[in-house]
Amino acid sequence: MQLDFITWYDAPMPHIEIGAEKIFTFAHFAITNTLLMSWAVVVFLIVLAQIISRRMAMVPAGLQNAAEAGVEKLLGFMEGVLHSRERAEKYFPVIATIFILILICNWFGIIPGVGSIGFFEVQNGQHVFVPLLRSVASDLNFTLALALTSVIIVNVLGITALGFRSHASKFFSFKSPISFFVGLLELLGEFSKMISFAFRLFGNIFAGEVLLIIMGFLSPYIIPVPFLGLEIFVGFIQALVFSMLTLVFISIAIEQHA
Amino acid sequence: MQELVRQFGLDWKLLLAQVVNFLILLYLLERFAYGPIIAMLAERRRKIEEGIAASKNALQRLADAEKTRSEMILKAEQESLGVVSAAEDTAKVQARAILNAANNASEQVVASGHRKIEEDRLKLEEEVNAHAVGLIKRGLAATIGKMNPTERDEVLIKDALRALSISR
């Protein structure tokens, strides 16, 4: 019996696809590897939340300690931006969920096996490797969905805090031609926010993924390790940037404008 | 634009699925994580504040108790000094009275002794005189019969004088 081993130098050139790869179709709905990964992350976070909250003690230990420290730290940071503990607690779930979701999605993306375990399928007569799981933020659908949600939440909170008329007057002002033009720019700014949110996160994570693939292809051992560390850091920074920008936009939206 | 959308793999169904994912996660984390953790933090903060307030209260009460104790000690010291002073005064008065009584008693005893001595002396003198008279009588009786009257008188006179000197 003869065993055929594929050595690293025999490995095929990795196929880099910008869009997420379809794994299977369910009721005319294409399930992609990034969607599978996002479900895995959501399940993981819900299970983790259950484990933490199941045995809450007045004297914290273990996971509860870490969770409380994280919550306290983020609340303190938000309090600094919003100048109020009450407001910080009010908007905490949105900001914390954005931060945690992006952070865990990014970090899950560099777990060994993600992006490297999959199957081959024939596309245009070529055998193309399709990973079973892929970093969620390397899919523009995810980043755009998060950006869209973030911008909508910011505006909803603005309306809740100031009222519809006051909030809408930021975008539609007929006091003077200048204020009308400024309003239009503000409206355009909302779309720009969405696009910048989506592409910043997507660009960073996709670039990181490509970097890791290339480094892994060129030298599978030791050399990619510093890049993995870099990706852990980039994943954290991107989660922080996304959530903090959302926080700042919320703080601007709930303040009465001149 | 369509080429761009295709290249990036944009799909409104996937986008919606990701939005729903986020909203479900937001709801469940709020319910199972943020709510309990923030409530626990608030509860702990409340207990710490209560503990600090209780500690401050206890310290205040301790200071009050210390002040009261000092005041009581001071008052007790003052009272004890007053009591001691009053006791000393009373003792002095009583000592003076006892001394006076003792002096009076001793004077009475001395006076009584003097009286007793005087009485004894007088009694003894009477007894001596009586004894002397008896001796004189017996002497006279013994000597009178053997002497002439002149010689007898001289002897009687000498005996009388000697008896008198003895009794003195």
mmCIF file of N, CA and C in Angstrom, chain B residues 99-152:
data_model
loop_
_atom_site.group_PDB
_atom_site.id
_atom_site.type_symbol
_atom_site.label_atom_id
_atom_site.label_comp_id
_atom_site.label_asym_id
_atom_site.label_seq_id
_atom_site.Cartn_x
_atom_site.Cartn_y
_atom_site.Cartn_z
ATOM 1 N N LEU B 99 -9.871 63.064 119.391
ATOM 2 C CA LEU B 99 -8.744 63.533 120.205
ATOM 3 C C LEU B 99 -9.243 64.276 121.451
ATOM 4 N N ASN B 100 -10.225 65.139 121.201
ATOM 5 C CA ASN B 100 -10.804 65.894 122.333
ATOM 6 C C ASN B 100 -11.406 64.952 123.364
ATOM 7 N N ALA B 101 -12.158 63.976 122.797
ATOM 8 C CA ALA B 101 -12.790 63.008 123.714
ATOM 9 C C ALA B 101 -11.733 62.241 124.499
ATOM 10 N N ALA B 102 -10.650 61.858 123.794
ATOM 11 C CA ALA B 102 -9.578 61.106 124.454
ATOM 12 C C ALA B 102 -8.899 61.961 125.515
ATOM 13 N N ASN B 103 -8.675 63.240 125.151
ATOM 14 C CA ASN B 103 -8.052 64.173 126.109
ATOM 15 C C ASN B 103 -8.921 64.303 127.350
ATOM 16 N N ASN B 104 -10.229 64.488 127.082
ATOM 17 C CA ASN B 104 -11.167 64.627 128.208
ATOM 18 C C ASN B 104 -11.136 63.380 129.088
ATOM 19 N N ALA B 105 -11.161 62.215 128.370
ATOM 20 C CA ALA B 105 -11.174 60.941 129.111
ATOM 21 C C ALA B 105 -9.902 60.789 129.933
ATOM 22 N N SER B 106 -8.771 61.147 129.285
ATOM 23 C CA SER B 106 -7.496 60.999 130.015
ATOM 24 C C SER B 106 -7.443 61.961 131.199
ATOM 25 N N GLU B 107 -7.959 63.167 130.977
ATOM 26 C CA GLU B 107 -7.968 64.145 132.067
ATOM 27 C C GLU B 107 -8.824 63.624 133.221
ATOM 28 N N GLN B 108 -9.969 63.034 132.804
ATOM 29 C CA GLN B 108 -10.868 62.468 133.828
ATOM 30 C C GLN B 108 -10.168 61.344 134.601
ATOM 31 N N VAL B 109 -9.455 60.482 133.782
ATOM 32 C CA VAL B 109 -8.748 59.362 134.402
ATOM 33 C C VAL B 109 -7.684 59.882 135.384
ATOM 34 N N VAL B 110 -6.939 60.910 134.892
ATOM 35 C CA VAL B 110 -5.865 61.489 135.734
ATOM 36 C C VAL B 110 -6.471 62.090 137.008
ATOM 37 N N ALA B 111 -7.568 62.867 136.781
ATOM 38 C CA ALA B 111 -8.225 63.504 137.932
ATOM 39 C C ALA B 111 -8.725 62.441 138.918
ATOM 40 N N SER B 112 -9.299 61.392 138.304
ATOM 41 C CA SER B 112 -9.815 60.301 139.128
ATOM 42 C C SER B 112 -8.672 59.632 139.908
ATOM 43 N N GLY B 113 -7.554 59.466 139.173
ATOM 44 C CA GLY B 113 -6.375 58.867 139.797
ATOM 45 C C GLY B 113 -5.882 59.719 140.959
ATOM 46 N N HIS B 114 -5.842 61.045 140.688
ATOM 47 C CA HIS B 114 -5.406 61.978 141.730
ATOM 48 C C HIS B 114 -6.319 61.886 142.938
ATOM 49 N N ARG B 115 -7.607 61.841 142.630
ATOM 50 C CA ARG B 115 -8.570 61.754 143.739
ATOM 51 C C ARG B 115 -8.363 60.446 144.531
ATOM 52 N N LYS B 116 -8.149 59.389 143.808
ATOM 53 C CA LYS B 116 -7.961 58.074 144.428
ATOM 54 C C LYS B 116 -6.707 58.068 145.307
ATOM 55 N N ILE B 117 -5.658 58.670 144.691
ATOM 56 C CA ILE B 117 -4.386 58.743 145.444
ATOM 57 C C ILE B 117 -4.584 59.527 146.741
ATOM 58 N N GLU B 118 -5.305 60.659 146.612
ATOM 59 C CA GLU B 118 -5.539 61.515 147.780
ATOM 60 C C GLU B 118 -6.347 60.761 148.835
ATOM 61 N N GLU B 119 -7.348 60.054 148.293
ATOM 62 C CA GLU B 119 -8.187 59.273 149.229
ATOM 63 C C GLU B 119 -7.358 58.181 149.932
ATOM 64 N N ASP B 120 -6.541 57.524 149.088
ATOM 65 C CA ASP B 120 -5.697 56.453 149.663
ATOM 66 C C ASP B 120 -4.739 57.019 150.689
ATOM 67 N N ARG B 121 -4.190 58.196 150.344
ATOM 68 C CA ARG B 121 -3.230 58.820 151.270
ATOM 69 C C ARG B 121 -3.893 59.163 152.602
ATOM 70 N N LEU B 122 -5.092 59.737 152.451
ATOM 71 C CA LEU B 122 -5.808 60.131 153.675
ATOM 72 C C LEU B 122 -6.146 58.891 154.527
ATOM 73 N N LYS B 123 -6.560 57.866 153.777
ATOM 74 C CA LYS B 123 -6.927 56.614 154.462
ATOM 75 C C LYS B 123 -5.707 56.009 155.170
ATOM 76 N N LEU B 124 -4.605 56.014 154.396
ATOM 77 C CA LEU B 124 -3.369 55.466 154.943
ATOM 78 C C LEU B 124 -2.902 56.273 156.141
ATOM 79 N N GLU B 125 -3.066 57.585 156.007
ATOM 80 C CA GLU B 125 -2.659 58.474 157.111
ATOM 81 C C GLU B 125 -3.475 58.167 158.361
ATOM 82 N N GLU B 126 -4.746 57.977 158.116
ATOM 83 C CA GLU B 126 -5.621 57.653 159.264
ATOM 84 C C GLU B 126 -5.213 56.325 159.897
ATOM 85 N N GLU B 127 -4.909 55.373 158.970
ATOM 86 C CA GLU B 127 -4.508 54.059 159.473
ATOM 87 C C GLU B 127 -3.196 54.141 160.241
ATOM 88 N N VAL B 128 -2.263 54.916 159.676
ATOM 89 C CA VAL B 128 -0.952 55.089 160.328
ATOM 90 C C VAL B 128 -1.115 55.769 161.674
ATOM 91 N N ASN B 129 -1.933 56.804 161.665
ATOM 92 C CA ASN B 129 -2.155 57.529 162.932
ATOM 93 C C ASN B 129 -2.759 56.590 163.992
ATOM 94 N N ALA B 130 -3.710 55.829 163.512
ATOM 95 C CA ALA B 130 -4.354 54.895 164.443
ATOM 96 C C ALA B 130 -3.348 53.865 164.986
ATOM 97 N N HIS B 131 -2.509 53.383 164.003
ATOM 98 C CA HIS B 131 -1.504 52.417 164.383
ATOM 99 C C HIS B 131 -0.502 53.033 165.352
ATOM 100 N N ALA B 132 -0.141 54.293 165.057
ATOM 101 C CA ALA B 132 0.812 54.998 165.910
ATOM 102 C C ALA B 132 0.253 55.194 167.314
ATOM 103 N N VAL B 133 -0.962 55.563 167.363
ATOM 104 C CA VAL B 133 -1.641 55.764 168.654
ATOM 105 C C VAL B 133 -1.623 54.456 169.452
ATOM 106 N N GLY B 134 -1.877 53.389 168.711
ATOM 107 C CA GLY B 134 -1.873 52.068 169.349
ATOM 108 C C GLY B 134 -0.494 51.742 169.896
ATOM 109 N N LEU B 135 0.529 51.997 169.057
ATOM 110 C CA LEU B 135 1.896 51.727 169.465
ATOM 111 C C LEU B 135 2.276 52.571 170.655
ATOM 112 N N ILE B 136 1.862 53.809 170.587
ATOM 113 C CA ILE B 136 2.171 54.728 171.687
ATOM 114 C C ILE B 136 1.522 54.202 172.965
ATOM 115 N N LYS B 137 0.294 53.784 172.806
ATOM 116 C CA LYS B 137 -0.417 53.272 173.979
ATOM 117 C C LYS B 137 0.280 52.075 174.567
ATOM 118 N N ARG B 138 0.653 51.161 173.655
ATOM 119 C CA ARG B 138 1.322 49.958 174.136
ATOM 120 C C ARG B 138 2.696 50.270 174.702
ATOM 121 N N GLY B 139 3.356 51.218 174.088
ATOM 122 C CA GLY B 139 4.675 51.619 174.569
ATOM 123 C C GLY B 139 4.573 52.272 175.930
ATOM 124 N N LEU B 140 3.599 53.108 176.042
ATOM 125 C CA LEU B 140 3.376 53.794 177.302
ATOM 126 C C LEU B 140 3.049 52.781 178.392
ATOM 127 N N ALA B 141 2.222 51.886 177.985
ATOM 128 C CA ALA B 141 1.828 50.889 178.969
ATOM 129 C C ALA B 141 3.032 50.068 179.428
ATOM 130 N N ALA B 142 3.961 49.804 178.466
ATOM 131 C CA ALA B 142 5.111 48.980 178.796
ATOM 132 C C ALA B 142 6.151 49.749 179.589
ATOM 133 N N THR B 143 6.296 51.015 179.261
ATOM 134 C CA THR B 143 7.360 51.795 179.858
ATOM 135 C C THR B 143 6.944 52.557 181.090
ATOM 136 N N ILE B 144 5.761 52.912 181.225
ATOM 137 C CA ILE B 144 5.283 53.743 182.335
ATOM 138 C C ILE B 144 5.547 53.092 183.680
ATOM 139 N N GLY B 145 5.370 51.825 183.746
ATOM 140 C CA GLY B 145 5.520 51.127 184.993
ATOM 141 C C GLY B 145 6.966 51.082 185.484
ATOM 142 N N LYS B 146 8.059 51.145 184.698
ATOM 143 C CA LYS B 146 9.463 50.995 185.081
ATOM 144 C C LYS B 146 10.201 52.306 185.289
ATOM 145 N N MET B 147 9.668 53.452 184.825
ATOM 146 C CA MET B 147 10.386 54.727 184.867
ATOM 147 C C MET B 147 9.815 55.654 185.909
ATOM 148 N N ASN B 148 10.741 56.645 186.424
ATOM 149 C CA ASN B 148 10.229 57.702 187.261
ATOM 150 C C ASN B 148 9.441 58.646 186.422
ATOM 151 N N PRO B 149 8.635 59.519 186.949
ATOM 152 C CA PRO B 149 7.726 60.350 186.157
ATOM 153 C C PRO B 149 8.441 61.235 185.160
ATOM 154 N N THR B 150 9.624 61.831 185.623
ATOM 155 C CA THR B 150 10.332 62.738 184.681
ATOM 156 C C THR B 150 10.869 61.993 183.474
ATOM 157 N N GLU B 151 11.565 60.898 183.871
ATOM 158 C CA GLU B 151 12.115 60.061 182.771
ATOM 159 C C GLU B 151 11.012 59.530 181.865
ATOM 160 N N ARG B 152 9.909 59.175 182.525
ATOM 161 C CA ARG B 152 8.783 58.660 181.774
ATOM 162 C C ARG B 152 8.194 59.688 180.836
#
